[in-house]
CSV table of C-alpha atoms and ligand atoms in Angstrom, one decimal:
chain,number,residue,atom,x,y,z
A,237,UNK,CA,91.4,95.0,92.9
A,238,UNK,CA,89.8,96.6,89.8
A,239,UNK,CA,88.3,95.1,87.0
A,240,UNK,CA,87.5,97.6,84.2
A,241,UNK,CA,86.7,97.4,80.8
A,242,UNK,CA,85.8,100.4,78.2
A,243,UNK,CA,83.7,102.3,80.0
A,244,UNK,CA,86.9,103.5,81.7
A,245,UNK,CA,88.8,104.8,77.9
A,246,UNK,CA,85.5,106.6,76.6
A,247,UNK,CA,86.3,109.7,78.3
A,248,UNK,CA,89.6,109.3,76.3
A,249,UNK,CA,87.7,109.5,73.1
A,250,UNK,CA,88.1,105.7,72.7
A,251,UNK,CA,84.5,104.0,71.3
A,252,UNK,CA,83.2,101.4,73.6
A,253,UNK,CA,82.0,98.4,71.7
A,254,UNK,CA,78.0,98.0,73.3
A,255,UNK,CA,75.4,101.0,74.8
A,256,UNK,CA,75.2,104.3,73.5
A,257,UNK,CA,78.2,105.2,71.0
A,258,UNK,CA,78.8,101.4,70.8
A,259,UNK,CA,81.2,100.3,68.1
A,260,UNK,CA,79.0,97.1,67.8
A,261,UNK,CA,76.0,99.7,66.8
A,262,UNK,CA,77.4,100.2,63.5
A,263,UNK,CA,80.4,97.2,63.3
A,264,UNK,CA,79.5,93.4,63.4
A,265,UNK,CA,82.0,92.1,65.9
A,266,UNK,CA,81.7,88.4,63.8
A,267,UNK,CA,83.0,90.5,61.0
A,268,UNK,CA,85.9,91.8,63.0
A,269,UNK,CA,87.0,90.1,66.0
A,270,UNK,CA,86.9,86.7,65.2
A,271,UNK,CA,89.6,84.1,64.1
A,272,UNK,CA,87.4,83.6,61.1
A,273,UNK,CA,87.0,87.2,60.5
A,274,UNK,CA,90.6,87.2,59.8
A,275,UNK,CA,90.8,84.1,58.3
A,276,UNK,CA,88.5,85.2,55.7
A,277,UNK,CA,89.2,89.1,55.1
A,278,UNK,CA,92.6,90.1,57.2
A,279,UNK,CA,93.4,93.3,55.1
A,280,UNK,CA,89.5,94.6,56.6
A,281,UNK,CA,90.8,93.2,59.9
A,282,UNK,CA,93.8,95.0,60.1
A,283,UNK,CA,92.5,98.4,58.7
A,284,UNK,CA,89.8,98.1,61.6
A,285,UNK,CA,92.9,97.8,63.9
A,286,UNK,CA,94.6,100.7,62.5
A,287,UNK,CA,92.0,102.7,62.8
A,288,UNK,CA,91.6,101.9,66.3
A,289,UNK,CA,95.4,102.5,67.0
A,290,UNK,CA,94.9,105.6,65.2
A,291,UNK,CA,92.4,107.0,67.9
A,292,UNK,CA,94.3,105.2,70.6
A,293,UNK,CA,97.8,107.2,69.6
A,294,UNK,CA,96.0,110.1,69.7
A,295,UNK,CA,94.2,109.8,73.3
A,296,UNK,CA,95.4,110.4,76.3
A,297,UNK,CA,94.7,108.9,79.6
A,298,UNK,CA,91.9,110.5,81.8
A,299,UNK,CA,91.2,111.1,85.1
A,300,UNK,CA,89.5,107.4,85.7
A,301,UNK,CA,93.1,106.0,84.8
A,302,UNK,CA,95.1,108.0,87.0
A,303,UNK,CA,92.9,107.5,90.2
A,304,UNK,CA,93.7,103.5,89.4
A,305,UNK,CA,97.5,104.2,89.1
A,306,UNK,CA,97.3,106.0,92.4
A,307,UNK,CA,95.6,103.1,93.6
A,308,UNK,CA,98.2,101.1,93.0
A,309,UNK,CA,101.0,103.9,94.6
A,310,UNK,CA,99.0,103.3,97.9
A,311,UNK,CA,97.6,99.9,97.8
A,312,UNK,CA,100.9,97.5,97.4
A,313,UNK,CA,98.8,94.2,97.4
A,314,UNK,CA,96.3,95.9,94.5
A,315,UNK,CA,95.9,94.5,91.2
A,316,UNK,CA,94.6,95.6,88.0
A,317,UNK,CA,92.7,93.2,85.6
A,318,UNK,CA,91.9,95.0,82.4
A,319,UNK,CA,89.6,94.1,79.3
A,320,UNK,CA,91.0,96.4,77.1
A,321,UNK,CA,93.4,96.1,75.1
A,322,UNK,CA,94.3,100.5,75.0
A,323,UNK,CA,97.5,100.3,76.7
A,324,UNK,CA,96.2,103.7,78.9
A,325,UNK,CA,96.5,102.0,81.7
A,326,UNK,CA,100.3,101.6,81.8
A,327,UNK,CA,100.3,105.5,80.1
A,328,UNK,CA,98.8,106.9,83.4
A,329,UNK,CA,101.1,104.9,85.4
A,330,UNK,CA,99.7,101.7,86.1
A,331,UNK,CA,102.4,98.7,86.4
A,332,UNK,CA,100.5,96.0,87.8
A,333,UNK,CA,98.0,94.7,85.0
A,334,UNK,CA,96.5,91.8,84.0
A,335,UNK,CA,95.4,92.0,80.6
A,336,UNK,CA,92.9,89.4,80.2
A,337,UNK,CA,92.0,90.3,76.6
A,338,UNK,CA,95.8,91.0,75.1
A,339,UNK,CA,97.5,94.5,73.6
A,340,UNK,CA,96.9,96.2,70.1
A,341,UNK,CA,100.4,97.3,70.0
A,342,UNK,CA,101.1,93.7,70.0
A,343,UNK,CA,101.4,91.2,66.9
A,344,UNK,CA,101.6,87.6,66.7
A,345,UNK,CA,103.0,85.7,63.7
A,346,UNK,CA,100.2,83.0,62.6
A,347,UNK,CA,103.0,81.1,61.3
A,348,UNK,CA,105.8,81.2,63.3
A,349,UNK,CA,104.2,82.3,66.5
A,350,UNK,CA,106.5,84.9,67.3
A,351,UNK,CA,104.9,87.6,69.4
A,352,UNK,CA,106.1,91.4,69.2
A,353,UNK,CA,105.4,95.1,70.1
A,354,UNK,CA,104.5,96.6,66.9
A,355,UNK,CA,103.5,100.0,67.1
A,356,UNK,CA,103.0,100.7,63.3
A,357,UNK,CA,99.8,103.3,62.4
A,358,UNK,CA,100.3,101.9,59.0
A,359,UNK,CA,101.8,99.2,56.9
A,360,UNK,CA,103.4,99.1,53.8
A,361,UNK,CA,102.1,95.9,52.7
A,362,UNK,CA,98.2,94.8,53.8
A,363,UNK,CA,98.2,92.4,55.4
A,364,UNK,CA,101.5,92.7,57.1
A,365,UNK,CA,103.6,89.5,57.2
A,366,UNK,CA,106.7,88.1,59.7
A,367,UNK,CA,109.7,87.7,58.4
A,368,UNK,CA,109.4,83.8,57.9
A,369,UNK,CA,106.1,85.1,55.4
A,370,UNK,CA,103.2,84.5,58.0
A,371,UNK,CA,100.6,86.5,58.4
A,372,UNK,CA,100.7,89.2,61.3
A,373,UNK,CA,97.5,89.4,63.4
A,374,UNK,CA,96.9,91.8,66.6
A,375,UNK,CA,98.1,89.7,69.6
A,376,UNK,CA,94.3,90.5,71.2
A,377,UNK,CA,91.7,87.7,72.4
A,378,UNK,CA,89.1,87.5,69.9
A,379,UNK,CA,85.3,86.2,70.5
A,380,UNK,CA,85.5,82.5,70.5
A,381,UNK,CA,89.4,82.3,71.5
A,382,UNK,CA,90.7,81.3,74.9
A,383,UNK,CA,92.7,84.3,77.4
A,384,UNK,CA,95.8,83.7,77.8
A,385,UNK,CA,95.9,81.0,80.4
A,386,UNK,CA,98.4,82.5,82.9
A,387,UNK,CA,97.0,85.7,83.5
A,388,UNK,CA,93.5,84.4,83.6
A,389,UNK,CA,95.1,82.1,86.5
A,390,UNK,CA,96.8,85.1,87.8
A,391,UNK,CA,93.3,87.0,88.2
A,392,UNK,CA,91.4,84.4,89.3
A,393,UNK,CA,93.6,83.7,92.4
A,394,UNK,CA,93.6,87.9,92.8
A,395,UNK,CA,90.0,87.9,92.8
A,396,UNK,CA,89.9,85.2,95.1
A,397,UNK,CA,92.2,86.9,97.8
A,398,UNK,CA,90.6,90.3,97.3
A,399,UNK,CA,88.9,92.2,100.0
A,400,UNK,CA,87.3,94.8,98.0
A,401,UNK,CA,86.9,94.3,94.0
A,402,UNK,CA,86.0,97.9,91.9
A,403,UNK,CA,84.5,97.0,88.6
A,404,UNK,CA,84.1,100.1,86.4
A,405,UNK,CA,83.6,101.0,82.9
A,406,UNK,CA,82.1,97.4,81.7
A,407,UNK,CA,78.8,96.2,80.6
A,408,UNK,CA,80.0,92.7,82.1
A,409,UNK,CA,78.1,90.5,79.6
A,410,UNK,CA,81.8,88.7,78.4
A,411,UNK,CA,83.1,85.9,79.9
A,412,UNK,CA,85.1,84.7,81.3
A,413,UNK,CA,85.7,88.5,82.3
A,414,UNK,CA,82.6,88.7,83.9
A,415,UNK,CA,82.7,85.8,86.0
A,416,UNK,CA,85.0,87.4,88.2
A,417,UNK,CA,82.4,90.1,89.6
A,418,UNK,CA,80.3,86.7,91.0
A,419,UNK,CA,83.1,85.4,91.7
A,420,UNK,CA,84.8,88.1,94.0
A,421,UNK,CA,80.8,87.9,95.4
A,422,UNK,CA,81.4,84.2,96.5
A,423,UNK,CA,84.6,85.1,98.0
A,424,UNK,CA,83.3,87.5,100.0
A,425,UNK,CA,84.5,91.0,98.3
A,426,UNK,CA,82.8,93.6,99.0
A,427,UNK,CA,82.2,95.4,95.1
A,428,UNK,CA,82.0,98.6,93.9
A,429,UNK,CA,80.8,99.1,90.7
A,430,UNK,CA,81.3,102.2,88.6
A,431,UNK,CA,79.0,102.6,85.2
A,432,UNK,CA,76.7,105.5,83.4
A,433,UNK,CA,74.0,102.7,83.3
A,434,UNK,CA,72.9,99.8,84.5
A,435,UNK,CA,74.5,95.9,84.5
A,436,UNK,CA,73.5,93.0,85.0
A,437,UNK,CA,75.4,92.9,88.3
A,438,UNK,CA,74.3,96.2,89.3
A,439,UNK,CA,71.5,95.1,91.6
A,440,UNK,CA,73.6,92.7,93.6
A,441,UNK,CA,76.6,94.3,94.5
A,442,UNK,CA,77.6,96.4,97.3
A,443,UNK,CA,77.7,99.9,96.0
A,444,UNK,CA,76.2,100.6,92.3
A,445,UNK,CA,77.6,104.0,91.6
A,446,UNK,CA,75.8,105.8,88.4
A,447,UNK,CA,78.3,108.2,86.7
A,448,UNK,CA,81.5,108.9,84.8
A,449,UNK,CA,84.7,107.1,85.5
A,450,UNK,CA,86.9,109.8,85.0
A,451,UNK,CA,84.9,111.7,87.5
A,452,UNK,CA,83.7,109.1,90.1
A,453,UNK,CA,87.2,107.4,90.3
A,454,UNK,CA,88.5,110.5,91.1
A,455,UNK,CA,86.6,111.6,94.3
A,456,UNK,CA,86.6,107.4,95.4
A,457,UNK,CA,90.2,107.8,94.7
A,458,UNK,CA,91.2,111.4,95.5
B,781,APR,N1,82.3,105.9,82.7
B,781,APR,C1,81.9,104.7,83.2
B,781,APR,N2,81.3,103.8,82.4
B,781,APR,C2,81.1,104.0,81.1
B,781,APR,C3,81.4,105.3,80.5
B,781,APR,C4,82.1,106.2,81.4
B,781,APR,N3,82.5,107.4,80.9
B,781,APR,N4,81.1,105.2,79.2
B,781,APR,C5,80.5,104.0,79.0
B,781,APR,N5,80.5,103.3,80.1
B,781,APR,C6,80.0,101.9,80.4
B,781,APR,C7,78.8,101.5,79.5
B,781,APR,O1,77.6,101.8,80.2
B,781,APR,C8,79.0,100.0,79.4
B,781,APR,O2,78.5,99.4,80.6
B,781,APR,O3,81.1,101.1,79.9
B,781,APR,C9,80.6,99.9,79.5
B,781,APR,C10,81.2,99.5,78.2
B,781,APR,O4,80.7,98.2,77.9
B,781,APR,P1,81.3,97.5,76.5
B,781,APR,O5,81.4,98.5,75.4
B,781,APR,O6,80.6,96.2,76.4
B,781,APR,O7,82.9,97.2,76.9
B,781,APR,P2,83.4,96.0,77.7
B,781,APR,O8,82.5,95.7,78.9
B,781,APR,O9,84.8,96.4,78.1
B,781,APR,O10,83.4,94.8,76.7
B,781,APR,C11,84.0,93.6,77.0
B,781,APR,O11,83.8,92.8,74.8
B,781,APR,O12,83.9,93.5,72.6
B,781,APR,C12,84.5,92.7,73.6
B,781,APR,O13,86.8,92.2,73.8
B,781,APR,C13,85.9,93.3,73.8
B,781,APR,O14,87.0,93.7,75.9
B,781,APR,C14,85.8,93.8,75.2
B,781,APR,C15,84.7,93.0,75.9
């Protein structure tokens, strides 16, 4: 298994949100991703959304990507949990992902509930609406929300099984995500972790490997 998180899409030019170049360095994250956040101000919302589809559009997968997809070629009982929410993932080739935290190129209806790709870079009315009048929002997880219940199932019962559990790109201080690194621990996994600095977990995993994803995944992964 891998878990990774945005560590693993900043050699894309995708911000990560914490550490150096962190989004959260300059961006309140109670400001943005939270229920109330849009609640209160969904035009700033959105236009922090579109931005970030913006850059995502224009990235490309890298290096630490493909080596997971390849993974996956070889490995038929691997599985992919994800954080993010970049889509890169499936653009490198991966087809088995969990995505514990949802997809920007999704929207939900706050009315209606409908749920829909939506791959817009702009929209010509701010906030956009559904057809039935309810306010769009990004079909992501925000702070304070719950993950969607079947895929956190899903990973749970993959992390239990797991013989060897790669966690690479995260700073693994947001749960529930991060309470599958212990948790592969008390299963048994062996873990890998892959991260330019230190986390939390670093000291009590197997392997703590101090680098680049897109150019660590690649030699562990060749
Ligand atoms: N290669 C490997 N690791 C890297 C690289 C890189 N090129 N660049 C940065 N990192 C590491 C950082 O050291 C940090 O530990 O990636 C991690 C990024 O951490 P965060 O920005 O906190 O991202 P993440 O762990 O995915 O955040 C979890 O928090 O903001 C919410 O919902 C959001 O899914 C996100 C969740």
């Amino acid at each position: 298994m891998a878990l990774t998180g945005a560590g693993i899409s900043a050699e894309s030019g995708i911000p990560t949100f914490r550490g150096a170049g962190g989004m959260w360095k300059r961006l309140r994250p109670e400001d943005l991703a939270t229920p109330e956040a849009f609640t209160r101000d969904p035009k700033l919302v959105w236009e922090w959304y579109l931005w970030r589809r913006g850059l995502i559009a224009r990235a490309e997968p890298n290096p630490g990507h493909y080596a997971l997809a390849r993974l996956e070629q070889r490995a038929p009982r691997f599985h992919l949990v994800t954080q993010n929410v970049d889509g890169l993932h499936e653009r490198a080739g991966s087809r088995k992902i969990l995505k514990l935290h949802g997809d920007i190129w999704e929207v939900r209806c706050t009315g209606c509930g409908l749920e829909r790709r939506d791959e817009r870079l702009a929209f010509d009315e701010m906030p956009p609406r559904c057809a039935c009048g309810g306010l769009l929002r990004p079909a992501v997880v925000w702070f304070g929300e719950m993950l969607p219940a079947d895929v956190w199932q899903r990973a749970e019962r993959a992390v239990a099984e797991t013989e060897l559990l790669l966690v690479v790109g995260t700073s693994a201080v947001v749960y529930p995500a991060a309470g599958l690194v212990p948790l592969a621990r008390r299963s048994g996994a062996r873990i890998i972790e892959v991260n330019l600095d230190e986390t939390p977990y670093s000291a009590s995993v197997d392997c703590s490997l101090r680098g680049k994803a897109g150019e660590l995944l690649p030699k562990l992964i060749p």
